[in-house]
């Protein structure tokens, strides 16, 4: 088994490279992704190796990046569109919701919208406004789309390839604060299916559920709680839409307590959906109401105070205390 | 209509005029054949309006008055070219061979699309203004990568010309020299909004600023629309890049059957445009130049009536779709929420005695 250590950024780069080698119909499109290699260098070196027709430096207009990818999909190409930052996806929102999500249906299945929209999301990098947002709920809410997020280099390497191979459109959320963290990548075998939720740490008292940047926060909370004698199970949900509920249900039936962690604002969010669905499915197993640890209902704050906004280990542990202390 | 920039090969009176850049290449037989297309498409349009008035369609978007533009452009296509319409391109659908009743499936509210877009090389309707223009440019970028001898023709109106997607499509097409032709039917109104609100310069002049040619053609002149579109498509196939065509025409009817145009335009204006009718001027040409006899026109009219009656029968035969079909083709691959929804509805329908 060939494993190697690399950053998530490099793992994405290698995953894209492998997908392009395997399928000549795979194209990359985005702003500054060619010569520059992307502002996060995710596509570094790919234009040099695959040429300007396959790694396309586009004019600066997100609706057109996605809108032309739709046309290329109709023609049989598989585009991976890079949105430079989460907060810049909104000009493309119309194309994503009105065409990407609906054309398979409108054409009675004739068109496959096989395209991936890469979205560096979540905060924690000290950036200015519009560079730290978590818009995943908009897309998870839209029938016709699928949404996933990676939290490790190994997942990044495999999930980007699995997404490119999918015949459905996928919003691929990359936790940019984790781009430079290293991990083992197994170059031979994908670890999981694309939408599988994965138990990252087993525990018995409380189930923590999250994705992207929150996974590391949850694991650190589990370390801290273990020292206090509280056993936390950590689940990386990975598939944001659809969510792998059977895996979550199995955990909750064991622990009876649920904390969901996300950077996105709490109201009408992915976390809200997970709590609601699990409440319906596991009502008689629940020992406490599910709690969401989330961003506040404010525009993403200036970076000097973003750590007070993002879920911290302490806030997760407070929520753990809350569900552990609940008495019915 | 004295406009030096307007390409016209046939006057409203049906008299040929010379143009330095374009010459009509159509034989009398082809002109008669395209006359037949226009008559049939208008007859189908009027039948559709009646069907809507009788409660058989949820909506209809009439194309009356725009047949010259649509049949001219539609017949200029090569078989392998691909077209991206908005929702009023009934003449293009006809030229592409889409069965008329399939065009009405959306308006009958039994489908969001209606036909197989790959089979007819005519994409499904796009209602959100301008989205399809970007999709067309992307498709053209695929044609370019495949090295195929094909061009893409996409349609929008003067209203959609204000949409960011249309302007972004111009940028992309120009930057990548995509083999696409932008066919803007300036029918003077976006519902009630006059085209003068959309643009302070003639629309075709916008193209120059984006780095490719723009041509204004008399949209009620079939011969001119055909030649201008044919030349632009040939140029695109030969690697010459995009062209924008502004077909200057008039929407004789309402925006849709939900609209009341008497609230925003005067009858005198409509009367002026009646004299520029695209069908009448071709008929005048056919009589004068090709001595086509009244019986020939009569037989076209009878054929159009028969096709319209068949359309009526086909529409009335369209039943309500199986409610469970809403779960088909929402995704390409299995999805738990689709399975769940289908299961839940199937149970509900079964408990209601199998639905209707």
XYZ file of C-alpha atoms in Angstrom:
684
model
C 0.000 0.000 0.000
C 1.570 3.264 -1.138
C 1.014 6.003 1.377
C 2.655 9.361 1.455
C 2.414 12.454 3.631
C 1.183 15.667 2.112
C -0.873 18.771 2.822
C -4.539 18.979 1.919
C -3.649 21.562 -0.741
C -1.178 19.152 -2.327
C -3.603 16.254 -1.992
C -6.243 18.230 -3.916
C -3.631 19.091 -6.519
C -2.647 15.444 -6.890
C -6.275 14.346 -6.988
C -7.031 16.815 -9.772
C -3.934 15.703 -11.641
C -4.924 12.069 -11.441
C -8.482 12.806 -12.583
C -7.139 14.753 -15.566
C -4.762 11.945 -16.461
C -7.545 9.386 -16.329
C -10.136 11.315 -18.329
C -9.272 13.746 -21.126
C -12.721 15.305 -20.782
C -11.857 16.756 -17.374
C -11.232 20.511 -17.570
C -10.372 22.999 -14.843
C -11.822 26.504 -15.049
C -11.339 29.464 -12.793
C -9.724 32.758 -12.043
C -5.927 32.725 -11.736
C -5.762 28.922 -11.696
C -3.291 28.563 -14.567
C -0.063 30.500 -14.521
C -0.508 31.469 -10.885
C -1.736 28.020 -9.843
C -4.688 29.485 -7.968
C -4.577 31.883 -5.057
C -4.205 28.850 -2.759
C -1.987 27.020 -5.311
C -4.430 24.110 -5.488
C -3.934 23.917 -9.272
C -0.215 24.639 -9.160
C 1.646 23.281 -12.185
C -1.420 21.758 -13.844
C -1.659 24.242 -16.717
C 1.985 23.651 -17.520
C 1.360 19.921 -17.782
C -2.126 19.841 -19.330
C -2.178 23.040 -21.390
C -4.348 26.132 -21.532
C -7.299 24.338 -23.099
C -7.677 22.029 -20.115
C -6.663 24.384 -17.323
C -8.471 27.528 -18.334
C -7.597 30.915 -16.899
C -10.962 32.612 -17.259
C -12.050 36.232 -17.286
C -13.302 37.332 -13.892
C -16.996 36.498 -13.813
C -18.267 33.637 -11.691
C -21.641 33.275 -13.396
C -19.805 32.704 -16.661
C -17.405 30.176 -15.144
C -20.358 28.060 -14.083
C -22.608 28.966 -17.037
C -20.018 27.885 -19.584
C -19.273 24.742 -17.561
C -22.954 23.877 -18.016
C -22.580 24.114 -21.789
C -19.399 22.066 -21.677
C -21.214 19.450 -19.586
C -23.927 19.271 -22.269
C -21.122 18.669 -24.746
C -19.728 15.840 -22.589
C -16.938 17.593 -20.705
C -16.446 17.456 -16.944
C -15.490 20.847 -15.601
C -14.053 21.542 -12.199
C -14.859 25.195 -11.530
C -12.870 27.014 -8.891
C -14.666 29.755 -7.013
C -11.770 31.748 -5.672
C -13.464 32.280 -2.326
C -16.772 31.271 -0.712
C -18.056 34.841 -0.722
C -17.596 35.109 -4.496
C -19.885 32.227 -5.401
C -23.006 34.372 -5.319
C -22.701 35.859 -8.827
C -22.860 32.203 -9.973
C -25.800 31.395 -7.736
C -28.352 31.891 -10.514
C -26.601 29.476 -12.878
C -26.097 26.953 -10.069
C -29.694 26.988 -8.858
C -31.530 27.668 -12.132
C -29.477 25.550 -14.550
C -26.928 23.276 -12.870
C -29.470 21.917 -10.408
C -32.362 21.620 -12.844
C -31.127 20.746 -16.337
C -30.936 16.997 -15.763
C -34.598 17.073 -14.814
C -35.656 19.571 -17.493
C -34.044 17.429 -20.190
C -35.733 14.281 -18.828
C -32.327 12.862 -17.987
C -30.678 13.554 -21.341
C -28.170 16.084 -19.978
C -25.833 15.068 -17.191
C -24.654 18.033 -15.166
C -21.359 16.336 -14.378
C -19.497 19.284 -12.953
C -17.775 20.139 -9.711
C -17.753 23.577 -8.136
C -14.818 23.885 -5.769
C -15.495 26.257 -2.934
C -12.752 27.171 -0.462
C -14.996 27.796 2.545
C -15.063 28.576 6.250
C -12.811 31.048 8.030
C -9.806 31.057 10.257
C -7.203 32.515 7.935
C -7.352 36.142 9.036
C -8.877 37.335 5.782
C -10.935 40.398 4.877
C -14.694 40.268 4.304
C -16.200 37.719 1.837
C -13.210 35.374 2.233
C -14.347 33.308 5.227
C -17.967 32.357 4.687
C -19.858 29.089 4.978
C -22.593 29.119 2.311
C -23.140 25.338 2.182
C -26.750 25.484 3.393
C -27.904 27.385 0.296
C -26.725 24.525 -1.865
C -27.751 21.713 0.471
C -31.251 23.206 0.326
C -31.387 23.011 -3.474
C -32.736 19.801 -5.025
C -30.527 18.622 -7.872
C -27.273 19.521 -6.159
C -24.979 17.508 -3.938
C -22.616 19.001 -1.370
C -19.562 17.417 0.224
C -16.675 18.550 2.376
C -13.284 17.029 3.063
C -11.411 17.371 6.348
C -8.205 15.395 5.762
C -5.637 15.183 2.950
C -6.628 11.573 2.244
C -10.271 12.534 1.854
C -9.309 15.553 -0.224
C -7.331 13.363 -2.615
C -10.095 10.807 -3.044
C -13.232 12.892 -2.672
C -12.229 15.317 -5.423
C -11.724 12.364 -7.780
C -14.995 10.744 -6.746
C -16.769 14.075 -7.251
C -15.353 14.475 -10.743
C -16.519 10.954 -11.617
C -20.059 11.680 -10.412
C -22.679 12.382 -13.058
C -24.443 14.764 -10.679
C -23.285 18.310 -9.910
C -21.291 18.624 -6.719
C -20.469 21.622 -4.567
C -17.080 20.672 -3.151
C -16.363 22.569 0.071
C -12.718 22.845 1.033
C -11.883 24.024 4.567
C -9.270 26.577 3.622
C -7.915 26.853 7.174
C -6.818 23.198 6.849
C -5.137 23.511 3.434
C -1.645 23.492 4.909
C -2.052 20.702 7.447
C -0.374 17.432 6.569
C -1.695 13.909 6.692
C -1.216 10.451 5.243
C -2.631 9.832 1.776
C -3.249 6.309 0.523
C -2.630 6.537 -3.207
C -4.139 3.131 -4.003
C -7.526 2.788 -2.386
C -10.302 5.248 -1.611
C -11.103 5.018 2.095
C -14.861 5.582 1.832
C -17.764 6.319 -0.465
C -18.189 9.987 -1.325
C -21.144 10.633 0.982
C -20.217 8.282 3.818
C -20.096 9.786 7.268
C -16.994 8.531 9.061
C -16.469 7.967 12.773
C -13.149 9.693 13.391
C -13.031 8.785 17.065
C -15.206 6.362 18.937
C -16.893 7.353 22.173
C -19.916 6.526 24.270
C -21.303 9.632 25.985
C -21.957 12.250 23.312
C -21.981 12.202 19.497
C -20.249 15.196 17.927
C -21.122 15.789 14.273
C -19.394 18.239 11.952
C -17.489 18.693 8.720
C -14.572 20.569 7.230
C -12.661 22.681 9.697
C -14.896 21.619 12.589
C -13.615 18.045 12.563
C -10.280 19.031 14.052
C -12.009 21.226 16.625
C -14.225 18.303 17.621
C -11.242 15.938 17.936
C -9.449 18.408 20.207
C -12.599 18.726 22.293
C -12.739 14.931 22.559
C -9.128 14.862 23.791
C -9.917 17.467 26.433
C -13.152 15.757 27.508
C -11.398 12.401 27.821
C -9.187 13.932 30.490
C -12.370 14.758 32.397
C -13.657 11.236 31.915
C -16.228 12.104 29.253
C -16.171 9.963 26.125
C -17.016 11.809 22.882
C -17.675 10.126 19.560
C -16.581 12.314 16.654
C -18.258 11.946 13.267
C -17.012 13.657 10.130
C -20.228 13.939 8.148
C -18.420 14.467 4.773
C -21.646 14.268 2.784
C -23.472 17.499 3.555
C -26.164 16.714 0.983
C -27.194 13.993 1.176
C -26.221 13.291 4.778
C -25.419 9.685 5.657
C -28.025 9.483 8.401
C -27.754 5.729 9.076
C -24.215 6.240 10.417
C -25.376 9.151 12.574
C -28.391 7.238 13.837
C -26.215 4.275 14.850
C -24.010 6.583 16.895
C -26.864 8.458 18.506
C -28.630 5.250 19.469
C -25.459 4.449 21.394
C -24.798 7.834 23.032
C -28.249 9.434 23.213
C -26.679 12.881 23.086
C -25.955 15.076 20.070
C -23.845 18.166 19.452
C -23.477 19.502 15.918
C -20.591 21.852 15.143
C -20.381 24.214 12.168
C -18.961 27.625 11.295
C -22.084 28.649 9.402
C -24.742 30.685 11.207
C -27.079 28.437 13.190
C -30.490 29.371 11.803
C -31.822 27.289 8.891
C -28.457 25.602 8.557
C -27.072 22.145 7.802
C -26.745 21.656 11.562
C -30.423 22.525 11.990
C -31.317 19.853 9.461
C -29.141 17.243 11.156
C -30.670 17.954 14.586
C -34.214 17.917 13.201
C -33.763 14.697 11.252
C -32.038 12.896 14.110
C -34.727 14.060 16.535
C -37.328 12.444 14.286
C -35.372 9.258 13.776
C -33.926 8.766 17.279
C -36.479 10.416 19.553
C -36.708 7.519 21.979
C -32.919 7.172 22.165
C -32.330 10.831 22.967
C -31.362 11.746 26.493
C -31.143 15.460 25.738
C -32.151 17.832 22.941
C -29.548 18.116 20.193
C -27.448 21.269 20.445
C -25.858 23.288 17.666
C -22.525 25.045 18.145
C -22.401 27.483 15.247
C -21.539 30.903 13.963
C -23.631 33.759 15.301
C -26.393 35.494 13.345
C -24.150 38.316 12.199
C -22.216 39.010 9.023
C -18.869 37.247 9.291
C -16.853 39.459 11.652
C -13.547 41.215 11.024
C -10.766 38.663 11.317
C -9.316 40.149 14.523
C -12.366 38.802 16.317
C -13.190 35.787 14.142
C -12.044 33.252 16.744
C -14.835 34.437 19.019
C -17.240 33.729 16.142
C -15.938 30.324 15.033
C -16.811 27.320 17.191
C -13.927 26.813 19.627
C -12.997 23.793 21.725
C -14.397 25.610 24.760
C -17.748 26.267 23.104
C -17.970 22.626 22.035
C -17.182 21.510 25.587
C -19.827 23.870 26.964
C -22.361 22.225 24.662
C -21.159 18.800 25.815
C -21.717 19.913 29.417
C -25.184 21.105 28.451
C -26.287 17.786 26.944
C -24.560 15.779 29.714
C -26.265 17.851 32.377
C -29.731 17.681 30.858
C -32.287 16.047 33.089
C -35.735 15.244 31.844
C -37.863 51.925 -41.829
C -35.010 54.024 -43.205
C -31.926 52.766 -41.482
C -28.642 52.623 -43.336
C -27.267 50.061 -40.934
C -30.150 47.664 -41.385
C -29.466 44.713 -43.640
C -32.493 44.286 -45.853
C -32.814 42.220 -49.027
C -36.573 42.437 -49.385
C -38.705 45.480 -48.695
C -42.011 45.259 -46.840
C -43.635 45.474 -50.264
C -41.781 42.355 -51.371
C -39.291 44.062 -53.655
C -35.698 42.960 -53.708
C -32.995 45.448 -52.717
C -29.236 45.147 -53.078
C -26.865 45.079 -50.184
C -23.075 45.389 -50.526
C -22.332 42.505 -48.154
C -25.194 40.077 -48.605
C -26.927 38.557 -51.611
C -29.872 36.215 -51.453
C -28.846 32.703 -52.457
C -32.252 31.087 -52.061
C -34.058 29.475 -54.989
C -37.747 29.968 -55.546
C -38.395 26.471 -54.213
C -36.537 27.170 -50.996
C -38.329 30.460 -50.545
C -41.668 28.743 -51.026
C -40.626 26.048 -48.589
C -39.692 28.655 -45.990
C -42.934 30.501 -46.671
C -44.647 27.236 -45.774
C -42.581 27.064 -42.541
C -43.664 30.568 -41.562
C -47.324 29.945 -42.276
C -47.314 26.712 -40.305
C -45.487 28.237 -37.345
C -47.932 31.149 -37.218
C -50.874 28.789 -37.497
C -49.487 26.645 -34.668
C -48.966 29.787 -32.603
C -52.545 30.909 -33.100
C -53.837 27.432 -32.313
C -51.784 27.505 -29.116
C -53.260 30.853 -28.118
C -56.729 29.378 -28.645
C -55.825 26.331 -26.603
C -54.707 28.596 -23.783
C -57.905 30.641 -23.996
C -59.879 27.418 -23.769
C -58.064 26.414 -20.603
C -55.982 23.705 -22.244
C -52.607 25.397 -21.729
C -51.308 27.098 -18.598
C -49.613 29.769 -20.671
C -48.523 30.567 -24.196
C -45.775 32.881 -25.422
C -46.756 33.974 -28.933
C -44.137 34.337 -31.635
C -46.401 36.043 -34.195
C -44.477 38.613 -36.199
C -41.119 36.987 -35.544
C -41.427 34.184 -38.098
C -39.085 35.848 -40.592
C -36.322 36.067 -38.019
C -36.837 32.553 -36.714
C -37.322 30.679 -39.963
C -34.527 32.670 -41.596
C -32.140 31.799 -38.764
C -33.461 28.274 -38.286
C -33.070 27.292 -41.925
C -29.540 28.720 -42.019
C -28.377 26.061 -39.554
C -26.378 23.018 -40.583
C -27.725 19.728 -39.226
C -24.994 19.300 -36.600
C -25.134 22.877 -35.299
C -26.604 23.215 -31.819
C -29.169 25.786 -30.712
C -29.910 27.272 -27.304
C -33.335 28.947 -27.200
C -35.132 30.984 -24.593
C -38.862 30.230 -24.537
C -40.311 31.930 -27.656
C -38.285 30.163 -30.349
C -41.137 28.085 -31.717
C -39.930 28.678 -35.273
C -36.487 27.373 -34.411
C -37.986 24.299 -32.762
C -39.967 23.721 -35.967
C -36.842 23.999 -38.106
C -34.995 21.589 -35.824
C -37.737 19.016 -36.213
C -39.130 19.130 -32.685
C -42.697 17.778 -32.900
C -45.082 20.698 -32.213
C -46.882 18.913 -29.404
C -43.562 18.494 -27.586
C -43.092 22.268 -27.683
C -46.426 22.545 -25.895
C -45.594 20.084 -23.124
C -44.119 22.886 -21.008
C -47.086 25.171 -21.723
C -49.482 22.328 -20.957
C -47.652 22.062 -17.613
C -46.866 18.384 -17.999
C -43.080 18.880 -18.296
C -40.439 21.492 -17.529
C -38.789 20.779 -20.884
C -40.576 18.769 -23.506
C -38.214 17.219 -26.037
C -34.922 15.370 -26.321
C -32.407 18.193 -26.815
C -29.645 15.930 -28.147
C -31.904 14.251 -30.685
C -33.042 17.563 -32.176
C -29.842 19.486 -31.376
C -32.105 22.095 -29.826
C -31.703 22.685 -26.116
C -34.583 22.746 -23.674
C -36.352 26.051 -22.938
C -34.647 28.505 -20.633
C -36.959 30.866 -18.805
C -34.460 32.675 -16.594
C -33.359 35.484 -18.895
C -29.943 35.060 -20.446
C -28.791 31.878 -18.685
C -28.804 29.928 -21.949
C -26.471 32.383 -23.649
C -23.625 31.427 -21.304
C -24.499 27.757 -21.670
C -24.257 28.185 -25.447
C -20.796 29.720 -25.195
C -19.668 26.804 -23.008
C -21.035 24.337 -25.530
C -19.169 26.213 -28.264
C -15.961 25.936 -26.219
C -16.557 22.179 -26.251
C -17.043 22.201 -30.028
C -13.750 24.064 -30.268
C -11.957 21.471 -28.133
C -13.417 18.640 -30.196
C -12.241 20.288 -33.407
C -15.750 19.766 -34.775
C -17.094 21.551 -37.837
C -20.089 22.866 -35.937
C -21.415 26.181 -34.729
C -23.764 27.180 -31.929
C -26.695 29.550 -32.333
C -28.285 31.056 -29.257
C -31.333 33.241 -28.860
C -32.341 36.017 -26.524
C -34.351 39.200 -26.690
C -33.866 42.899 -26.194
C -35.009 42.452 -22.601
C -32.414 39.798 -21.804
C -29.719 41.945 -23.407
C -29.481 43.774 -20.082
C -28.696 40.592 -18.157
C -25.191 40.141 -16.834
C -25.095 36.600 -18.190
C -25.524 37.864 -21.757
C -22.761 40.411 -21.356
C -20.483 37.870 -19.661
C -21.203 35.519 -22.551
C -19.987 38.233 -24.944
C -16.743 38.536 -22.972
C -16.158 34.780 -22.903
C -16.997 34.244 -26.560
C -14.648 37.007 -27.542
C -11.778 35.986 -25.254
C -11.925 32.349 -26.348
C -13.005 33.034 -29.955
C -15.868 30.596 -29.476
C -17.837 29.382 -32.525
C -21.112 30.912 -31.378
C -23.624 33.256 -32.985
C -25.736 35.452 -30.715
C -29.161 35.975 -32.251
C -30.986 38.787 -30.490
C -34.589 39.228 -31.543
C -35.275 42.821 -30.726
C -39.067 42.623 -30.677
C -39.202 46.059 -29.038
C -40.585 44.991 -25.672
C -39.625 43.034 -22.577
C -43.193 42.514 -21.434
C -43.972 46.252 -21.141
C -40.433 47.645 -21.042
C -39.464 49.276 -24.345
C -36.105 48.351 -25.821
C -35.088 52.015 -25.477
C -34.934 51.393 -21.724
C -32.617 48.420 -22.232
C -30.122 50.280 -24.364
C -29.322 53.821 -25.401
C -27.409 52.575 -28.431
C -28.644 50.148 -31.066
C -28.085 46.717 -29.548
C -25.953 45.364 -32.374
C -23.380 48.082 -31.714
C -22.582 46.562 -28.350
C -20.774 43.709 -30.097
C -18.016 45.948 -31.391
C -17.096 46.940 -27.849
C -16.655 43.295 -26.975
C -14.411 42.711 -29.961
C -16.587 40.966 -32.523
C -18.929 42.048 -35.308
C -22.528 43.021 -34.753
C -25.099 43.132 -37.546
C -28.566 44.617 -37.503
C -30.870 42.806 -39.861
C -34.482 43.466 -40.775
C -35.997 40.739 -38.634
C -39.116 40.652 -40.772
C -37.082 39.972 -43.882
C -36.686 36.226 -44.215
C -34.114 36.491 -46.993
C -31.871 38.834 -45.033
C -32.169 36.877 -41.788
C -31.210 33.714 -43.630
C -28.138 35.183 -45.327
C -26.856 37.081 -42.303
C -27.210 34.046 -40.032
C -25.721 31.681 -42.583
C -22.684 33.886 -43.032
C -22.195 34.257 -39.273
C -22.461 30.493 -38.721
C -20.004 29.790 -41.534
C -17.613 32.316 -40.075
C -17.889 30.664 -36.660
C -17.292 27.186 -38.097
C -14.245 28.470 -39.950
C -12.694 29.737 -36.726
C -13.715 33.349 -37.163
C -15.300 33.589 -33.733
C -18.590 35.041 -32.581
C -21.054 37.385 -34.266
C -24.000 39.167 -32.754
C -27.082 39.520 -34.916
C -29.804 41.920 -33.894
C -32.964 40.947 -35.731
C -35.054 44.091 -35.637
C -38.628 42.913 -35.411
C -41.862 43.324 -33.513
C -43.850 41.171 -31.163
C -47.286 41.427 -32.757
C -49.010 39.697 -29.878
C -48.733 39.836 -26.134
C -45.616 38.840 -24.181
C -47.606 35.849 -23.027
C -51.276 35.065 -22.733
C -51.104 36.599 -19.235
C -50.202 39.994 -20.657
C -52.274 42.935 -21.916
C -50.193 44.948 -24.382
C -52.856 47.656 -24.785
C -51.656 49.028 -21.444
C -48.232 49.989 -22.748
C -48.332 50.481 -26.516
C -50.549 52.247 -28.995
C -52.527 50.540 -31.719
C -51.053 52.850 -34.360
C -47.613 51.350 -33.748
C -48.940 47.839 -34.152
C -50.624 48.925 -37.395
C -47.307 50.189 -38.767
C -45.712 46.833 -38.097
C -48.593 44.955 -39.673
C -47.438 46.453 -42.957
C -44.019 44.945 -42.406
C -45.349 41.432 -41.917
C -42.701 38.818 -42.740
C -45.130 36.384 -44.353
C -46.943 38.874 -46.573
C -43.766 40.257 -48.079
C -42.507 36.770 -49.008
C -45.884 36.007 -50.489
C -45.662 39.164 -52.596
C -42.227 38.110 -53.808
C -43.414 34.618 -54.645
C -46.314 35.992 -56.675
C -44.319 38.635 -58.474
C -41.091 36.842 -59.154
C -42.008 33.172 -59.224
C -45.637 33.383 -60.404
C -46.775 31.164 -57.532
C -50.492 30.623 -57.953
C -53.197 31.162 -55.308
C -53.812 27.416 -55.239
C -50.297 26.868 -53.935
C -50.885 29.289 -51.074
C -54.209 27.683 -50.438
C -52.646 24.253 -50.165
C -50.062 25.594 -47.675
C -52.907 27.035 -45.642
C -54.744 23.731 -45.679
C -51.643 21.863 -44.638
C -51.104 24.326 -41.771
C -54.693 23.836 -40.655
C -54.237 20.080 -40.641
C -51.029 20.321 -38.605
C -52.758 22.676 -36.165
C -55.669 20.279 -35.764
C -53.262 17.451 -35.089
C -51.546 19.659 -32.508
C -54.900 20.258 -30.849
C -55.641 16.534 -30.757
C -52.199 15.732 -29.417
C -52.467 18.359 -26.689
C -55.915 17.262 -25.604
C -54.629 13.695 -25.405
C -51.869 14.706 -22.995
C -52.903 13.404 -19.630
C -51.722 14.386 -16.225
C -48.243 12.973 -15.559
C -47.884 10.276 -12.936
C -47.135 12.275 -9.758
C -44.326 9.843 -8.985
C -42.575 10.973 -12.176
C -41.461 14.109 -10.324
C -38.835 11.920 -8.688
C -37.445 10.739 -12.033
C -34.290 12.439 -13.280
C -33.939 14.846 -10.374
C -30.508 13.243 -10.041
C -28.474 10.964 -12.273
C -27.406 8.728 -9.429
C -29.277 7.200 -6.483
C -30.211 9.658 -3.741
C -31.774 8.777 -0.369
C -34.155 11.743 -0.330
C -35.480 10.780 -3.750
C -36.054 7.211 -2.587
C -37.723 8.459 0.575
C -39.966 10.924 -1.249
C -40.985 8.385 -3.846
C -41.801 5.818 -1.164
C -43.828 8.294 0.880
C -45.832 9.501 -2.096
C -46.426 5.996 -3.397
C -47.925 5.052 -0.033
C -50.043 8.168 0.010
C -51.327 7.530 -3.510
C -52.037 3.910 -2.687
C -53.988 4.913 0.423
C -56.032 7.336 -1.695
C -57.005 4.423 -3.894
C -54.192 4.767 -6.375
C -54.578 8.481 -7.028
C -56.510 9.507 -10.080
